[in-house]
PDB file of C-alpha atoms in Angstrom:
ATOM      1  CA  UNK A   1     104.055  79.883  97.795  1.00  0.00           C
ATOM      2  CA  UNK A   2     100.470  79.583  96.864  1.00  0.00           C
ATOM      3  CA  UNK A   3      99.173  77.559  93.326  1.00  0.00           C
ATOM      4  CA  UNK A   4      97.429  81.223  93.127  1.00  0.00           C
ATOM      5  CA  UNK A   5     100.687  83.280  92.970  1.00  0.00           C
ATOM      6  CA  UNK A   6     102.034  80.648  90.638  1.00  0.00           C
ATOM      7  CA  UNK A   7      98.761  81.180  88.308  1.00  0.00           C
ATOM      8  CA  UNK A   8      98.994  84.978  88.312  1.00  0.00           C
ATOM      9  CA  UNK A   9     103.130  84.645  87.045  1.00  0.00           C
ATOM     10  CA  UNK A  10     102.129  82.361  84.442  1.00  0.00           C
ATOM     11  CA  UNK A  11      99.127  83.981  83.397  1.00  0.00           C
ATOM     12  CA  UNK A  12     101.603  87.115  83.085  1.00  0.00           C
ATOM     13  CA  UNK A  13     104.040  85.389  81.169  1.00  0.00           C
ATOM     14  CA  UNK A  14     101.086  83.899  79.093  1.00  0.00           C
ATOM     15  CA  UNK A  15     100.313  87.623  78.388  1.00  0.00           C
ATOM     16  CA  UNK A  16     103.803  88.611  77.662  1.00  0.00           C
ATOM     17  CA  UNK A  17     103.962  85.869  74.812  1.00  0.00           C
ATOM     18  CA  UNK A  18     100.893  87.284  73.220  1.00  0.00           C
ATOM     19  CA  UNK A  19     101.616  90.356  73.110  1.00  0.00           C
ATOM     20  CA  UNK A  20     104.820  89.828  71.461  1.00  0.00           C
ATOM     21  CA  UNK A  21     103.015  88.187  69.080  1.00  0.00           C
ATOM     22  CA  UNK A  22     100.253  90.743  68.238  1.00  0.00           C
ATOM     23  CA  UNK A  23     103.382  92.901  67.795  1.00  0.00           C
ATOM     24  CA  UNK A  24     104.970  91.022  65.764  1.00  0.00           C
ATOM     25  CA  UNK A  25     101.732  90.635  63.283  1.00  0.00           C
ATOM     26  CA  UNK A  26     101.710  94.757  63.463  1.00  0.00           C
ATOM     27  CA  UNK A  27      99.133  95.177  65.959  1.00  0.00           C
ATOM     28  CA  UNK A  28     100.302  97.245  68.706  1.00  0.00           C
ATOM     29  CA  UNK A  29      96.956  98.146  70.164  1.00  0.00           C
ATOM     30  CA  UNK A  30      96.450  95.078  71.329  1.00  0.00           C
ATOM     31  CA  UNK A  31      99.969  94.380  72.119  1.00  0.00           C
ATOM     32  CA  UNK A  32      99.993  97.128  74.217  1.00  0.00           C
ATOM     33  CA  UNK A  33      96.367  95.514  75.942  1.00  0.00           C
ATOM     34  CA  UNK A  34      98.506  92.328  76.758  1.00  0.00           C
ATOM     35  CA  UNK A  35     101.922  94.149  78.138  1.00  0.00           C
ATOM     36  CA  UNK A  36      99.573  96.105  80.255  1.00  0.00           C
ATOM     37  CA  UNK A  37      98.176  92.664  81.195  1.00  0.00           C
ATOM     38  CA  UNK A  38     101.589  90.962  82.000  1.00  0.00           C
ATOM     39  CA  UNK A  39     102.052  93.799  84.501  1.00  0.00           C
ATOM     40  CA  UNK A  40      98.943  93.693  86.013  1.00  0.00           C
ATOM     41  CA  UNK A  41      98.825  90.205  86.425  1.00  0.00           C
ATOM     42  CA  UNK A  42     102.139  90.445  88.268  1.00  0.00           C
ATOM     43  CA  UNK A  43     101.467  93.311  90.505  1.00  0.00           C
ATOM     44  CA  UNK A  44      98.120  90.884  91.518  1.00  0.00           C
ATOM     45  CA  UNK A  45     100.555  87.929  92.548  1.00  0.00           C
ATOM     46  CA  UNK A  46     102.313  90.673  94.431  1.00  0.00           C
ATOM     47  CA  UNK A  47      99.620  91.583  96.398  1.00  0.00           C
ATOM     48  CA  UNK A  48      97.795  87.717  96.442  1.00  0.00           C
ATOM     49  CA  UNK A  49     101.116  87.601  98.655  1.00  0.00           C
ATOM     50  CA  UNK A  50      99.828  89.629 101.188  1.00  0.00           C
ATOM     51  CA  UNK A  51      96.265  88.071 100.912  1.00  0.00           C
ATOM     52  CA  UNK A  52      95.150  91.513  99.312  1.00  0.00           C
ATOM     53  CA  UNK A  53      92.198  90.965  96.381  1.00  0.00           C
ATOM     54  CA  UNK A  54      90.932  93.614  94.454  1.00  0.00           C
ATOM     55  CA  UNK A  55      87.658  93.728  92.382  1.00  0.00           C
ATOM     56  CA  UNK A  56      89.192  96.846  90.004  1.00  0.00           C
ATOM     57  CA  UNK A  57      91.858  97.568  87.841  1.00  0.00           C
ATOM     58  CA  UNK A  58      92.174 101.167  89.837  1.00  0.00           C
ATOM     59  CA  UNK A  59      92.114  99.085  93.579  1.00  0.00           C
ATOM     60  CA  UNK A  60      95.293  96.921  92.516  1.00  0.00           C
ATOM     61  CA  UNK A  61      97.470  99.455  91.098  1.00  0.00           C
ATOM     62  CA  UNK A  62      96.862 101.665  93.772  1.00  0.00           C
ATOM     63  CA  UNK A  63      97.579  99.324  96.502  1.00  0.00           C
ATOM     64  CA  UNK A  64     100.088  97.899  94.201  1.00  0.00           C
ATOM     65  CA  UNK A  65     101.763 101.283  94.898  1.00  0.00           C
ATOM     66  CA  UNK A  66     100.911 101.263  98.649  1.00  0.00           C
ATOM     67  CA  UNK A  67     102.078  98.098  99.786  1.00  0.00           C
ATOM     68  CA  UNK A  68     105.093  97.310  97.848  1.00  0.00           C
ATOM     69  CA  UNK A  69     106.231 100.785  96.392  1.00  0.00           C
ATOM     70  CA  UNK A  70     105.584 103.578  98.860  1.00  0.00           C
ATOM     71  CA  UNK A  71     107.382 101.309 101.959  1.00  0.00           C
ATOM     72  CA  UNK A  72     110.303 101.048  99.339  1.00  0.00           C
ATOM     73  CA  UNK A  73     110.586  97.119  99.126  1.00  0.00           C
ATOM     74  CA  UNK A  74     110.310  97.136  95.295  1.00  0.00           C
ATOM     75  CA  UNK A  75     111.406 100.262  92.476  1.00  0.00           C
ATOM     76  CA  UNK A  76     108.885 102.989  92.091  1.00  0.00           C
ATOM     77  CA  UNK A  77     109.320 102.464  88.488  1.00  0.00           C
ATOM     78  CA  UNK A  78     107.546  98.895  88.147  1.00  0.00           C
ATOM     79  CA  UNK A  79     104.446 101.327  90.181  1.00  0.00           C
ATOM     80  CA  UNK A  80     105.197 103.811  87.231  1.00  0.00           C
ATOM     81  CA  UNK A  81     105.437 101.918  84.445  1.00  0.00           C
ATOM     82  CA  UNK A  82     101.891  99.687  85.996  1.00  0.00           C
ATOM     83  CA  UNK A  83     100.251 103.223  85.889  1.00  0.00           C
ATOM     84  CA  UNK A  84     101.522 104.245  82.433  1.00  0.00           C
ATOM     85  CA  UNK A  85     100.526 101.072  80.731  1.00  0.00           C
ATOM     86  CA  UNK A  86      97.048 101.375  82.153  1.00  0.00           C
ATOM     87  CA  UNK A  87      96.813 104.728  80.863  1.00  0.00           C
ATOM     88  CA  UNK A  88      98.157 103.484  77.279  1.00  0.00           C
ATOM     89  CA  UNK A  89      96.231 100.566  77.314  1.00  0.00           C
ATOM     90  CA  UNK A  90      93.090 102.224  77.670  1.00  0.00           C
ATOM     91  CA  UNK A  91      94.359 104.644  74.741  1.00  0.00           C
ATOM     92  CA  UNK A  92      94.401 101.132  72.676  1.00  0.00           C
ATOM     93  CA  UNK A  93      91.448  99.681  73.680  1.00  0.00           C
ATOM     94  CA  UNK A  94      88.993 102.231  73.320  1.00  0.00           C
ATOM     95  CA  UNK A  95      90.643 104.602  70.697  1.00  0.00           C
ATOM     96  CA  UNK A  96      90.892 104.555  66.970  1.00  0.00           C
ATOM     97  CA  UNK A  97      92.440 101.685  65.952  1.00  0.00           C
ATOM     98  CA  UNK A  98      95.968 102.699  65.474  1.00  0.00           C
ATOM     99  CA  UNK A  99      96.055 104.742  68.770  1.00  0.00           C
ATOM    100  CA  UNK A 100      99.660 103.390  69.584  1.00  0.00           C
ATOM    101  CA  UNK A 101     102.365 103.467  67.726  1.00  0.00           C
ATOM    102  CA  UNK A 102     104.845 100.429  67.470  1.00  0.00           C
ATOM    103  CA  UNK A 103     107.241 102.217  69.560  1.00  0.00           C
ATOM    104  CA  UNK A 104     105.513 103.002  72.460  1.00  0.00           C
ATOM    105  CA  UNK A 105     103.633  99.245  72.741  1.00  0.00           C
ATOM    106  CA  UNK A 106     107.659  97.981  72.697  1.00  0.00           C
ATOM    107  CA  UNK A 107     108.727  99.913  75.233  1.00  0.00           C
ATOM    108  CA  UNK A 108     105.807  98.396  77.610  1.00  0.00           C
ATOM    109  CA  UNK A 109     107.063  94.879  76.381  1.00  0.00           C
ATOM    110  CA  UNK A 110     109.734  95.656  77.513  1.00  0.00           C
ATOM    111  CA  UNK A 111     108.641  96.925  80.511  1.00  0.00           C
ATOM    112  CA  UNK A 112     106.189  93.852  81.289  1.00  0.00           C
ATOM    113  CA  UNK A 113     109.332  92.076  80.586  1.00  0.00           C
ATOM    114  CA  UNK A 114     110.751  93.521  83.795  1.00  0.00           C
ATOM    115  CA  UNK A 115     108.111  93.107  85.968  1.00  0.00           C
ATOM    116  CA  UNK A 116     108.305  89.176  84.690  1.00  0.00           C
ATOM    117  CA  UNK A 117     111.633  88.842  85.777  1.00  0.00           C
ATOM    118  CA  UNK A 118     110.822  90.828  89.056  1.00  0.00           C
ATOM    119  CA  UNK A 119     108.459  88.150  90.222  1.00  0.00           C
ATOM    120  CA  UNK A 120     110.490  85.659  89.018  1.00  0.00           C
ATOM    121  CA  UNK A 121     113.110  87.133  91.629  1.00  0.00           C
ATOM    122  CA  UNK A 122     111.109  87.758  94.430  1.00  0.00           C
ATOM    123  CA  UNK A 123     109.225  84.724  93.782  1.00  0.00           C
ATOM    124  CA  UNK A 124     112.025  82.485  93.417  1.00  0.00           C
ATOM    125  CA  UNK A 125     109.880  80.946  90.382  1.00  0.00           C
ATOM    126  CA  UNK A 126     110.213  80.012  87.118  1.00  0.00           C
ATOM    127  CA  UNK A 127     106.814  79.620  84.935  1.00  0.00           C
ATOM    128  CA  UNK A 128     107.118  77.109  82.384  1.00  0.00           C
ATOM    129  CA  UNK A 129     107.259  79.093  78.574  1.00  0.00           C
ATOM    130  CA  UNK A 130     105.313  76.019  77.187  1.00  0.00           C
ATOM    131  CA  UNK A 131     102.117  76.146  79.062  1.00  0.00           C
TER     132      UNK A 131
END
């Protein structure tokens, strides 16, 4: 496995950590920024897999979808919950500050949780929490 696909997993568990913590200091705008983050950076070392590189947010998630969701090698959920999040996350980064509620940005936590632990899987990895 590539040092890039490594990266992209820690990077997303990086993310995951942060936004936990910008939750936990009662910011879930920019929680909800990072979980979107944690899944995007996953669904890149998905796709780095495959030696696909996008320049857009839009380009990844879709072939995100195509590649990995629509041939049925992964749930369509994780394609789901990538698409949600970007929607929400662009709710929190470019609306009034309190656009989403503590709820929702735990329930993408939780979701960029899953994605984690999907790579991790796939991957046969395991990122180191301390980096």
């Amino acid at each position: 496995m590539s040092s890039e696909i490594i990266d992209r997993i820690q990077k997303a568990c990086d993310s995951l950590r942060a936004a936990q913590l910008l939750l936990g200091e009662g910011l879930p705008d920019f929680a909800m920024s990072r979980a979107y983050y944690t899944m995007f950076y996953v669904a890149e070392a998905f796709l780095i897999s495959r030696d696909f590189r996008f320049s857009s947010h839009s380009a990844t998630i879709s072939a995100f979808g195509r590649e990995f969701i629509k041939p049925k090698e992964l749930p369509v959920e994780f394609h789901q919950f990538l698409l949600q999040a970007f929607q929400s996350r662009a709710i929190g980064d470019y609306g009034a500050c309190g656009s989403i509620e503590i709820e929702e940005a735990q329930i993408h936590i939780e979701r960029a949780q899953k994605f984690i632990d999907l790579a991790n899987n796939y991957f046969q990895v395991e990122p180191d929490p301390d980096k």
